[in-house]
Amino acid sequence: MTDPIADFLTRLRNAILANHKVVEVPASNVKKEMTKILKDKGYILNYKFVDDGLQGVIKIALKYHPETKIPAIKDLKRVSKPGLRKYCGALELPRVLNGLGIAILSTSQGVMTDKEARQKHVGGEILCYVY
């Protein structure tokens, strides 16, 4: 697999479009951190790491509005790709939908959102936009 993060986002996107309740993705440390951020920001209900002896699996419970069944995640967009990496400094961090969405960054201090990176004054690689 060339781009595991793009595969992670595509699995989430496809599960949301098919109105699935739970989606399983192969685990990695970056994917675990991204899932933790999505949970903290309220885009998913819950997640669980299942160790299967190999690399493990992350089970993600997707979040929908109780009455209208509209998903909490409207769009997931991969920004930095293996063929063209996108980096930004601490002063030029992006604002997604004027602050309504989040950008997930990989920094020297770990994976974090754009708001956390602004507070810690660090830049890094922009992994994806979520809104």
Tab-separated table of N, CA, C and O in Angstrom:
chain	number	residue	atom	x	y	z
A	1	MET	N	0.844	-1.178	0.000
A	1	MET	CA	0.000	0.000	0.000
A	1	MET	C	0.892	1.245	0.000
A	1	MET	O	1.780	1.379	0.823
A	2	THR	N	0.619	2.137	-0.920
A	2	THR	CA	1.448	3.327	-1.061
A	2	THR	C	1.142	4.383	-0.017
A	2	THR	O	2.044	4.979	0.541
A	3	ASP	N	-0.144	4.613	0.254
A	3	ASP	CA	-0.539	5.686	1.166
A	3	ASP	C	-1.567	5.172	2.181
A	3	ASP	O	-2.767	5.199	1.925
A	4	PRO	N	-1.108	4.696	3.353
A	4	PRO	CA	-2.029	4.138	4.341
A	4	PRO	C	-3.000	5.169	4.924
A	4	PRO	O	-4.124	4.815	5.284
A	5	ILE	N	-2.598	6.437	5.000
A	5	ILE	CA	-3.495	7.461	5.553
A	5	ILE	C	-4.637	7.747	4.581
A	5	ILE	O	-5.782	7.908	4.991
A	6	ALA	N	-4.339	7.776	3.284
A	6	ALA	CA	-5.398	7.959	2.281
A	6	ALA	C	-6.359	6.773	2.309
A	6	ALA	O	-7.573	6.951	2.171
A	7	ASP	N	-5.837	5.563	2.534
A	7	ASP	CA	-6.689	4.379	2.645
A	7	ASP	C	-7.600	4.487	3.869
A	7	ASP	O	-8.787	4.169	3.798
A	8	PHE	N	-7.043	4.973	4.992
A	8	PHE	CA	-7.808	5.186	6.230
A	8	PHE	C	-8.965	6.155	5.985
A	8	PHE	O	-10.115	5.893	6.336
A	9	LEU	N	-8.669	7.286	5.338
A	9	LEU	CA	-9.691	8.294	5.058
A	9	LEU	C	-10.733	7.778	4.072
A	9	LEU	O	-11.922	8.045	4.225
A	10	THR	N	-10.301	7.011	3.083
A	10	THR	CA	-11.230	6.463	2.095
A	10	THR	C	-12.166	5.441	2.735
A	10	THR	O	-13.362	5.411	2.433
A	11	ARG	N	-11.650	4.614	3.638
A	11	ARG	CA	-12.508	3.643	4.331
A	11	ARG	C	-13.560	4.359	5.174
A	11	ARG	O	-14.720	3.950	5.203
A	12	LEU	N	-13.146	5.436	5.876
A	12	LEU	CA	-14.107	6.227	6.657
A	12	LEU	C	-15.160	6.858	5.740
A	12	LEU	O	-16.358	6.797	6.018
A	13	ARG	N	-14.716	7.468	4.649
A	13	ARG	CA	-15.611	8.138	3.705
A	13	ARG	C	-16.620	7.158	3.109
A	13	ARG	O	-17.821	7.437	3.056
A	14	ASN	N	-16.143	5.976	2.702
A	14	ASN	CA	-17.036	4.975	2.107
A	14	ASN	C	-18.042	4.445	3.124
A	14	ASN	O	-19.202	4.221	2.787
A	15	ALA	N	-17.609	4.245	4.367
A	15	ALA	CA	-18.523	3.759	5.407
A	15	ALA	C	-19.600	4.793	5.707
A	15	ALA	O	-20.761	4.447	5.926
A	16	ILE	N	-19.225	6.068	5.696
A	16	ILE	CA	-20.199	7.138	5.949
A	16	ILE	C	-21.214	7.207	4.805
A	16	ILE	O	-22.414	7.313	5.036
A	17	LEU	N	-20.733	7.116	3.566
A	17	LEU	CA	-21.636	7.172	2.420
A	17	LEU	C	-22.577	5.972	2.374
A	17	LEU	O	-23.692	6.071	1.874
A	18	ALA	N	-22.135	4.822	2.921
A	18	ALA	CA	-22.976	3.624	2.951
A	18	ALA	C	-23.789	3.532	4.236
A	18	ALA	O	-24.463	2.536	4.462
A	19	ASN	N	-23.716	4.561	5.093
A	19	ASN	CA	-24.439	4.627	6.370
A	19	ASN	C	-24.141	3.459	7.308
A	19	ASN	O	-25.021	2.963	7.989
A	20	HIS	N	-22.872	3.028	7.331
A	20	HIS	CA	-22.463	1.972	8.258
A	20	HIS	C	-22.336	2.547	9.660
A	20	HIS	O	-22.039	3.733	9.845
A	21	LYS	N	-22.542	1.703	10.652
A	21	LYS	CA	-22.388	2.126	12.055
A	21	LYS	C	-20.931	2.013	12.506
A	21	LYS	O	-20.445	2.828	13.265
A	22	VAL	N	-20.240	0.953	12.048
A	22	VAL	CA	-18.865	0.668	12.469
A	22	VAL	C	-18.013	0.400	11.238
A	22	VAL	O	-18.479	-0.196	10.265
A	23	VAL	N	-16.765	0.858	11.289
A	23	VAL	CA	-15.811	0.573	10.218
A	23	VAL	C	-14.515	0.076	10.862
A	23	VAL	O	-14.133	0.530	11.936
A	24	GLU	N	-13.869	-0.901	10.216
A	24	GLU	CA	-12.605	-1.442	10.701
A	24	GLU	C	-11.493	-1.016	9.757
A	24	GLU	O	-11.615	-1.144	8.535
A	25	VAL	N	-10.381	-0.516	10.344
A	25	VAL	CA	-9.232	-0.111	9.548
A	25	VAL	C	-7.974	-0.741	10.148
A	25	VAL	O	-7.896	-0.924	11.363
A	26	PRO	N	-6.994	-1.083	9.317
A	26	PRO	CA	-5.733	-1.592	9.857
A	26	PRO	C	-5.059	-0.511	10.704
A	26	PRO	O	-5.095	0.667	10.362
A	27	ALA	N	-4.455	-0.924	11.807
A	27	ALA	CA	-3.918	0.037	12.769
A	27	ALA	C	-2.485	0.444	12.447
A	27	ALA	O	-1.723	-0.309	11.842
A	28	SER	N	-2.156	1.650	12.842
A	28	SER	CA	-0.785	2.157	12.889
A	28	SER	C	-0.791	3.271	13.926
A	28	SER	O	-1.845	3.724	14.359
A	29	ASN	N	0.382	3.705	14.340
A	29	ASN	CA	0.451	4.737	15.377
A	29	ASN	C	-0.161	6.048	14.922
A	29	ASN	O	-0.860	6.714	15.689
A	30	VAL	N	0.074	6.447	13.666
A	30	VAL	CA	-0.483	7.706	13.152
A	30	VAL	C	-2.005	7.603	13.063
A	30	VAL	O	-2.722	8.536	13.443
A	31	LYS	N	-2.511	6.459	12.600
A	31	LYS	CA	-3.967	6.278	12.493
A	31	LYS	C	-4.622	6.289	13.871
A	31	LYS	O	-5.715	6.821	14.033
A	32	LYS	N	-3.955	5.716	14.870
A	32	LYS	CA	-4.492	5.743	16.244
A	32	LYS	C	-4.602	7.178	16.743
A	32	LYS	O	-5.612	7.560	17.338
A	33	GLU	N	-3.579	7.976	16.493
A	33	GLU	CA	-3.590	9.383	16.927
A	33	GLU	C	-4.657	10.182	16.175
A	33	GLU	O	-5.344	11.009	16.767
A	34	MET	N	-4.804	9.918	14.873
A	34	MET	CA	-5.829	10.616	14.097
A	34	MET	C	-7.225	10.251	14.595
A	34	MET	O	-8.095	11.116	14.726
A	35	THR	N	-7.430	8.966	14.924
A	35	THR	CA	-8.721	8.512	15.438
A	35	THR	C	-9.007	9.151	16.792
A	35	THR	O	-10.141	9.552	17.069
A	36	LYS	N	-7.980	9.267	17.631
A	36	LYS	CA	-8.134	9.902	18.947
A	36	LYS	C	-8.559	11.364	18.786
A	36	LYS	O	-9.445	11.850	19.496
A	37	ILE	N	-7.966	12.062	17.820
A	37	ILE	CA	-8.330	13.462	17.555
A	37	ILE	C	-9.777	13.545	17.078
A	37	ILE	O	-10.546	14.410	17.527
A	38	LEU	N	-10.188	12.639	16.175
A	38	LEU	CA	-11.566	12.648	15.678
A	38	LEU	C	-12.561	12.414	16.816
A	38	LEU	O	-13.632	13.020	16.854
A	39	LYS	N	-12.204	11.553	17.775
A	39	LYS	CA	-13.065	11.296	18.937
A	39	LYS	C	-13.132	12.526	19.835
A	39	LYS	O	-14.204	12.934	20.282
A	40	ASP	N	-11.970	13.138	20.111
A	40	ASP	CA	-11.918	14.309	20.992
A	40	ASP	C	-12.702	15.489	20.423
A	40	ASP	O	-13.314	16.247	21.167
A	41	LYS	N	-12.697	15.632	19.108
A	41	LYS	CA	-13.392	16.755	18.469
A	41	LYS	C	-14.858	16.442	18.157
A	41	LYS	O	-15.562	17.287	17.625
A	42	GLY	N	-15.321	15.220	18.460
A	42	GLY	CA	-16.733	14.888	18.319
A	42	GLY	C	-17.158	14.431	16.934
A	42	GLY	O	-18.350	14.427	16.626
A	43	TYR	N	-16.216	14.032	16.087
A	43	TYR	CA	-16.582	13.581	14.742
A	43	TYR	C	-16.972	12.107	14.705
A	43	TYR	O	-17.632	11.672	13.766
A	44	ILE	N	-16.528	11.314	15.701
A	44	ILE	CA	-16.919	9.909	15.781
A	44	ILE	C	-17.418	9.619	17.193
A	44	ILE	O	-17.093	10.341	18.138
A	45	LEU	N	-18.225	8.556	17.333
A	45	LEU	CA	-18.755	8.195	18.652
A	45	LEU	C	-17.678	7.611	19.550
A	45	LEU	O	-17.481	8.061	20.671
A	46	ASN	N	-17.005	6.560	19.050
A	46	ASN	CA	-16.027	5.863	19.864
A	46	ASN	C	-15.101	5.071	18.959
A	46	ASN	O	-15.370	4.903	17.762
A	47	TYR	N	-14.015	4.560	19.533
A	47	TYR	CA	-13.113	3.693	18.796
A	47	TYR	C	-12.517	2.675	19.753
A	47	TYR	O	-12.512	2.868	20.967
A	48	LYS	N	-12.047	1.571	19.186
A	48	LYS	CA	-11.477	0.501	19.998
A	48	LYS	C	-10.347	-0.135	19.211
A	48	LYS	O	-10.512	-0.457	18.027
A	49	PHE	N	-9.197	-0.312	19.858
A	49	PHE	CA	-8.072	-0.975	19.221
A	49	PHE	C	-8.123	-2.457	19.556
A	49	PHE	O	-8.199	-2.838	20.718
A	50	VAL	N	-8.116	-3.295	18.522
A	50	VAL	CA	-8.149	-4.741	18.697
A	50	VAL	C	-6.818	-5.304	18.208
A	50	VAL	O	-6.466	-5.140	17.037
A	51	ASP	N	-6.075	-5.948	19.114
A	51	ASP	CA	-4.783	-6.534	18.764
A	51	ASP	C	-5.017	-7.944	18.244
A	51	ASP	O	-5.448	-8.822	18.988
A	52	ASP	N	-4.740	-8.168	16.961
A	52	ASP	CA	-4.979	-9.485	16.361
A	52	ASP	C	-3.702	-10.287	16.167
A	52	ASP	O	-3.681	-11.261	15.434
A	53	GLY	N	-2.613	-9.887	16.813
A	53	GLY	CA	-1.357	-10.602	16.681
A	53	GLY	C	-0.463	-10.054	15.588
A	53	GLY	O	0.747	-10.205	15.645
A	54	LEU	N	-1.042	-9.422	14.594
A	54	LEU	CA	-0.258	-8.815	13.523
A	54	LEU	C	-0.120	-7.321	13.811
A	54	LEU	O	0.468	-6.935	14.797
A	55	GLN	N	-0.688	-6.470	12.968
A	55	GLN	CA	-0.580	-5.034	13.208
A	55	GLN	C	-1.757	-4.492	13.997
A	55	GLN	O	-1.695	-3.394	14.526
A	56	GLY	N	-2.841	-5.248	14.096
A	56	GLY	CA	-4.002	-4.805	14.851
A	56	GLY	C	-5.023	-4.112	13.966
A	56	GLY	O	-4.766	-3.794	12.813
A	57	VAL	N	-6.201	-3.886	14.558
A	57	VAL	CA	-7.317	-3.270	13.834
A	57	VAL	C	-7.938	-2.210	14.737
A	57	VAL	O	-8.036	-2.395	15.945
A	58	ILE	N	-8.333	-1.088	14.140
A	58	ILE	CA	-9.066	-0.059	14.870
A	58	ILE	C	-10.524	-0.148	14.437
A	58	ILE	O	-10.816	-0.032	13.241
A	59	LYS	N	-11.425	-0.368	15.397
A	59	LYS	CA	-12.861	-0.368	15.106
A	59	LYS	C	-13.401	1.003	15.475
A	59	LYS	O	-13.284	1.430	16.620
A	60	ILE	N	-13.998	1.683	14.514
A	60	ILE	CA	-14.476	3.051	14.714
A	60	ILE	C	-15.993	3.067	14.594
A	60	ILE	O	-16.547	2.628	13.580
A	61	ALA	N	-16.670	3.575	15.640
A	61	ALA	CA	-18.124	3.752	15.615
A	61	ALA	C	-18.418	5.146	15.081
A	61	ALA	O	-18.026	6.145	15.684
A	62	LEU	N	-19.101	5.212	13.948
A	62	LEU	CA	-19.371	6.491	13.296
A	62	LEU	C	-20.542	7.205	13.966
A	62	LEU	O	-21.416	6.583	14.553
A	63	LYS	N	-20.530	8.529	13.865
A	63	LYS	CA	-21.538	9.355	14.540
A	63	LYS	C	-22.501	9.946	13.519
A	63	LYS	O	-22.072	10.531	12.526
A	64	TYR	N	-23.802	9.777	13.802
A	64	TYR	CA	-24.852	10.340	12.961
A	64	TYR	C	-25.811	11.133	13.843
A	64	TYR	O	-25.931	10.873	15.038
A	65	HIS	N	-26.511	12.103	13.250
A	65	HIS	CA	-27.533	12.846	13.982
A	65	HIS	C	-28.670	11.881	14.312
A	65	HIS	O	-29.093	11.104	13.450
A	66	PRO	N	-29.206	11.913	15.563
A	66	PRO	CA	-30.204	10.910	15.958
A	66	PRO	C	-31.501	10.935	15.142
A	66	PRO	O	-32.079	9.884	14.882
A	67	GLU	N	-31.962	12.109	14.717
A	67	GLU	CA	-33.233	12.176	13.990
A	67	GLU	C	-33.051	12.205	12.481
A	67	GLU	O	-33.707	11.477	11.751
A	68	THR	N	-32.145	13.065	12.008
A	68	THR	CA	-32.011	13.237	10.557
A	68	THR	C	-31.044	12.249	9.918
A	68	THR	O	-30.993	12.155	8.698
A	69	LYS	N	-30.261	11.531	10.712
A	69	LYS	CA	-29.281	10.536	10.236
A	69	LYS	C	-28.201	11.154	9.345
A	69	LYS	O	-27.623	10.484	8.499
A	70	ILE	N	-27.936	12.455	9.542
A	70	ILE	CA	-26.867	13.117	8.800
A	70	ILE	C	-25.543	12.827	9.513
A	70	ILE	O	-25.455	12.977	10.729
A	71	PRO	N	-24.498	12.413	8.790
A	71	PRO	CA	-23.225	12.096	9.450
A	71	PRO	C	-22.547	13.339	10.024
A	71	PRO	O	-22.701	14.445	9.505
A	72	ALA	N	-21.784	13.142	11.099
A	72	ALA	CA	-21.063	14.246	11.733
A	72	ALA	C	-19.909	14.708	10.846
A	72	ALA	O	-19.555	15.876	10.845
A	73	ILE	N	-19.328	13.789	10.100
A	73	ILE	CA	-18.233	14.134	9.179
A	73	ILE	C	-18.849	14.420	7.811
A	73	ILE	O	-19.450	13.542	7.194
A	74	LYS	N	-18.688	15.653	7.365
A	74	LYS	CA	-19.216	16.023	6.054
A	74	LYS	C	-18.226	15.665	4.957
A	74	LYS	O	-18.606	15.181	3.903
A	75	ASP	N	-16.943	15.915	5.207
A	75	ASP	CA	-15.932	15.605	4.205
A	75	ASP	C	-14.590	15.347	4.860
A	75	ASP	O	-14.268	15.941	5.899
A	76	LEU	N	-13.807	14.459	4.258
A	76	LEU	CA	-12.434	14.160	4.652
A	76	LEU	C	-11.572	14.401	3.423
A	76	LEU	O	-11.855	13.847	2.358
A	77	LYS	N	-10.533	15.216	3.558
A	77	LYS	CA	-9.720	15.544	2.396
A	77	LYS	C	-8.246	15.329	2.713
A	77	LYS	O	-7.724	15.897	3.676
A	78	ARG	N	-7.577	14.506	1.935
A	78	ARG	CA	-6.144	14.263	2.094
A	78	ARG	C	-5.409	15.440	1.476
A	78	ARG	O	-5.690	15.832	0.337
A	79	VAL	N	-4.445	15.994	2.216
A	79	VAL	CA	-3.731	17.172	1.716
A	79	VAL	C	-2.320	16.793	1.281
A	79	VAL	O	-1.960	16.923	0.118
A	80	SER	N	-1.501	16.315	2.211
A	80	SER	CA	-0.126	15.949	1.902
A	80	SER	C	-0.094	14.515	1.387
A	80	SER	O	-0.469	13.588	2.092
A	81	LYS	N	0.334	14.344	0.160
A	81	LYS	CA	0.355	13.029	-0.468
A	81	LYS	C	1.798	12.555	-0.612
A	81	LYS	O	2.722	13.376	-0.568
A	82	PRO	N	2.025	11.260	-0.809
A	82	PRO	CA	3.413	10.784	-0.960
A	82	PRO	C	4.146	11.423	-2.136
A	82	PRO	O	5.347	11.642	-2.073
A	83	GLY	N	3.439	11.762	-3.196
A	83	GLY	CA	4.077	12.383	-4.354
A	83	GLY	C	4.310	13.868	-4.197
A	83	GLY	O	5.169	14.441	-4.872
A	84	LEU	N	3.553	14.518	-3.315
A	84	LEU	CA	3.687	15.958	-3.113
A	84	LEU	C	3.355	16.276	-1.655
A	84	LEU	O	2.187	16.403	-1.282
A	85	ARG	N	4.373	16.372	-0.851
A	85	ARG	CA	4.184	16.656	0.574
A	85	ARG	C	3.872	18.134	0.776
A	85	ARG	O	4.427	18.983	0.087
A	86	LYS	N	2.962	18.433	1.719
A	86	LYS	CA	2.593	19.813	2.030
A	86	LYS	C	2.990	20.105	3.470
A	86	LYS	O	2.478	19.478	4.396
A	87	TYR	N	3.898	21.036	3.635
A	87	TYR	CA	4.348	21.453	4.961
A	87	TYR	C	3.952	22.907	5.180
A	87	TYR	O	3.808	23.674	4.230
A	88	CYS	N	3.785	23.286	6.446
A	88	CYS	CA	3.518	24.686	6.752
A	88	CYS	C	4.210	25.037	8.064
A	88	CYS	O	4.352	24.198	8.954
A	89	GLY	N	4.617	26.272	8.150
A	89	GLY	CA	5.237	26.752	9.365
A	89	GLY	C	4.182	27.129	10.398
A	89	GLY	O	2.980	27.090	10.134
A	90	ALA	N	4.639	27.503	11.570
A	90	ALA	CA	3.726	27.828	12.663
A	90	ALA	C	2.889	29.067	12.349
A	90	ALA	O	1.769	29.199	12.838
A	91	LEU	N	3.408	29.958	11.526
A	91	LEU	CA	2.699	31.204	11.240
A	91	LEU	C	1.722	31.089	10.073
A	91	LEU	O	0.866	31.944	9.908
A	92	GLU	N	1.850	30.051	9.250
A	92	GLU	CA	0.932	29.925	8.108
A	92	GLU	C	0.067	28.668	8.191
A	92	GLU	O	-0.252	28.061	7.180
A	93	LEU	N	-0.352	28.296	9.389
A	93	LEU	CA	-1.229	27.140	9.571
A	93	LEU	C	-2.603	27.423	8.958
A	93	LEU	O	-3.133	28.522	9.103
A	94	PRO	N	-3.194	26.435	8.271
A	94	PRO	CA	-4.472	26.669	7.584
A	94	PRO	C	-5.659	26.719	8.538
A	94	PRO	O	-5.632	26.135	9.614
A	95	ARG	N	-6.698	27.444	8.124
A	95	ARG	CA	-7.980	27.460	8.840
A	95	ARG	C	-8.991	26.781	7.925
A	95	ARG	O	-9.232	27.248	6.821
A	96	VAL	N	-9.582	25.699	8.399
A	96	VAL	CA	-10.521	24.927	7.594
A	96	VAL	C	-11.928	25.473	7.817
A	96	VAL	O	-12.394	25.543	8.957
A	97	LEU	N	-12.600	25.852	6.748
A	97	LEU	CA	-13.944	26.452	6.802
A	97	LEU	C	-14.016	27.588	7.816
A	97	LEU	O	-14.944	27.677	8.614
A	98	ASN	N	-12.994	28.425	7.822
A	98	ASN	CA	-12.908	29.581	8.720
A	98	ASN	C	-13.025	29.187	10.196
A	98	ASN	O	-13.650	29.881	10.996
A	99	GLY	N	-12.437	28.039	10.539
A	99	GLY	CA	-12.412	27.605	11.934
A	99	GLY	C	-13.469	26.585	12.299
A	99	GLY	O	-13.466	26.052	13.411
A	100	LEU	N	-14.404	26.258	11.384
A	100	LEU	CA	-15.453	25.278	11.684
A	100	LEU	C	-14.947	23.841	11.548
A	100	LEU	O	-15.443	22.946	12.219
A	101	GLY	N	-13.977	23.607	10.683
A	101	GLY	CA	-13.391	22.278	10.522
A	101	GLY	C	-12.030	22.221	11.193
A	101	GLY	O	-11.589	23.179	11.822
A	102	ILE	N	-11.362	21.066	11.074
A	102	ILE	CA	-10.023	20.933	11.644
A	102	ILE	C	-9.057	20.439	10.576
A	102	ILE	O	-9.446	19.755	9.625
A	103	ALA	N	-7.804	20.826	10.740
A	103	ALA	CA	-6.716	20.275	9.940
A	103	ALA	C	-5.892	19.409	10.887
A	103	ALA	O	-5.580	19.831	12.002
A	104	ILE	N	-5.565	18.201	10.473
A	104	ILE	CA	-4.742	17.314	11.296
A	104	ILE	C	-3.327	17.379	10.758
A	104	ILE	O	-3.096	17.173	9.564
A	105	LEU	N	-2.382	17.699	11.647
A	105	LEU	CA	-0.985	17.871	11.267
A	105	LEU	C	-0.101	16.846	11.968
A	105	LEU	O	-0.396	16.433	13.088
A	106	SER	N	0.984	16.495	11.313
A	106	SER	CA	2.018	15.678	11.929
A	106	SER	C	3.190	16.611	12.208
A	106	SER	O	3.814	17.134	11.291
A	107	THR	N	3.462	16.850	13.494
A	107	THR	CA	4.516	17.781	13.883
A	107	THR	C	5.635	17.034	14.588
A	107	THR	O	5.547	15.827	14.817
A	108	SER	N	6.662	17.765	14.971
A	108	SER	CA	7.757	17.159	15.724
A	108	SER	C	7.315	16.773	17.132
A	108	SER	O	7.961	15.962	17.780
A	109	GLN	N	6.196	17.325	17.596
A	109	GLN	CA	5.662	17.010	18.927
A	109	GLN	C	4.483	16.050	18.851
A	109	GLN	O	3.734	15.914	19.805
A	110	GLY	N	4.288	15.392	17.702
A	110	GLY	CA	3.227	14.411	17.546
A	110	GLY	C	2.129	14.893	16.623
A	110	GLY	O	2.185	15.995	16.074
A	111	VAL	N	1.097	14.064	16.459
A	111	VAL	CA	-0.043	14.392	15.607
A	111	VAL	C	-1.006	15.264	16.405
A	111	VAL	O	-1.338	14.947	17.547
A	112	MET	N	-1.428	16.388	15.814
A	112	MET	CA	-2.317	17.322	16.516
A	112	MET	C	-3.142	18.117	15.521
A	112	MET	O	-2.890	18.067	14.321
A	113	THR	N	-4.121	18.850	16.046
A	113	THR	CA	-4.955	19.699	15.195
A	113	THR	C	-4.249	21.025	14.925
A	113	THR	O	-3.242	21.347	15.561
A	114	ASP	N	-4.813	21.798	14.011
A	114	ASP	CA	-4.219	23.100	13.673
A	114	ASP	C	-4.285	24.061	14.863
A	114	ASP	O	-3.374	24.850	15.076
A	115	LYS	N	-5.357	23.989	15.658
A	115	LYS	CA	-5.489	24.891	16.810
A	115	LYS	C	-4.441	24.598	17.873
A	115	LYS	O	-3.838	25.509	18.444
A	116	GLU	N	-4.200	23.303	18.132
A	116	GLU	CA	-3.176	22.917	19.106
A	116	GLU	C	-1.784	23.336	18.622
A	116	GLU	O	-0.954	23.788	19.417
A	117	ALA	N	-1.533	23.184	17.323
A	117	ALA	CA	-0.235	23.560	16.766
A	117	ALA	C	-0.023	25.070	16.873
A	117	ALA	O	1.092	25.533	17.126
A	118	ARG	N	-1.104	25.858	16.675
A	118	ARG	CA	-1.003	27.311	16.831
A	118	ARG	C	-0.643	27.680	18.266
A	118	ARG	O	0.176	28.558	18.500
A	119	GLN	N	-1.282	26.995	19.244
A	119	GLN	CA	-1.003	27.289	20.652
A	119	GLN	C	0.430	26.917	21.031
A	119	GLN	O	1.086	27.640	21.767
A	120	LYS	N	0.915	25.777	20.512
A	120	LYS	CA	2.276	25.323	20.831
A	120	LYS	C	3.322	25.970	19.937
A	120	LYS	O	4.519	25.778	20.142
A	121	HIS	N	2.853	26.723	18.928
A	121	HIS	CA	3.720	27.445	17.994
A	121	HIS	C	4.664	26.488	17.260
A	121	HIS	O	5.885	26.666	17.251
A	122	VAL	N	4.086	25.426	16.661
A	122	VAL	CA	4.859	24.483	15.856
A	122	VAL	C	4.184	24.309	14.504
A	122	VAL	O	2.972	24.465	14.369
A	123	GLY	N	4.973	24.000	13.500
A	123	GLY	CA	4.462	23.702	12.176
A	123	GLY	C	4.677	22.230	11.878
A	123	GLY	O	5.163	21.476	12.717
A	124	GLY	N	4.294	21.809	10.679
A	124	GLY	CA	4.492	20.411	10.311
A	124	GLY	C	3.820	20.064	9.008
A	124	GLY	O	3.460	20.933	8.216
A	125	GLU	N	3.640	18.765	8.792
A	125	GLU	CA	3.030	18.257	7.571
A	125	GLU	C	1.522	18.205	7.738
A	125	GLU	O	1.013	17.635	8.713
A	126	ILE	N	0.774	18.780	6.811
A	126	ILE	CA	-0.684	18.777	6.875
A	126	ILE	C	-1.178	17.443	6.333
A	126	ILE	O	-1.087	17.172	5.132
A	127	LEU	N	-1.703	16.583	7.214
A	127	LEU	CA	-2.158	15.264	6.781
A	127	LEU	C	-3.502	15.341	6.082
A	127	LEU	O	-3.677	14.804	4.988
A	128	CYS	N	-4.504	15.987	6.720
A	128	CYS	CA	-5.835	16.030	6.122
A	128	CYS	C	-6.678	17.152	6.714
A	128	CYS	O	-6.334	17.715	7.751
A	129	TYR	N	-7.782	17.446	6.014
A	129	TYR	CA	-8.802	18.360	6.509
A	129	TYR	C	-10.048	17.541	6.838
A	129	TYR	O	-10.410	16.630	6.103
A	130	VAL	N	-10.714	17.884	7.950
A	130	VAL	CA	-11.955	17.220	8.342
A	130	VAL	C	-12.981	18.301	8.637
A	130	VAL	O	-12.715	19.238	9.381
A	131	TYR	N	-14.162	18.171	8.051
A	131	TYR	CA	-15.274	19.078	8.351
A	131	TYR	C	-16.582	18.431	8.039
A	131	TYR	O	-16.648	17.355	7.490
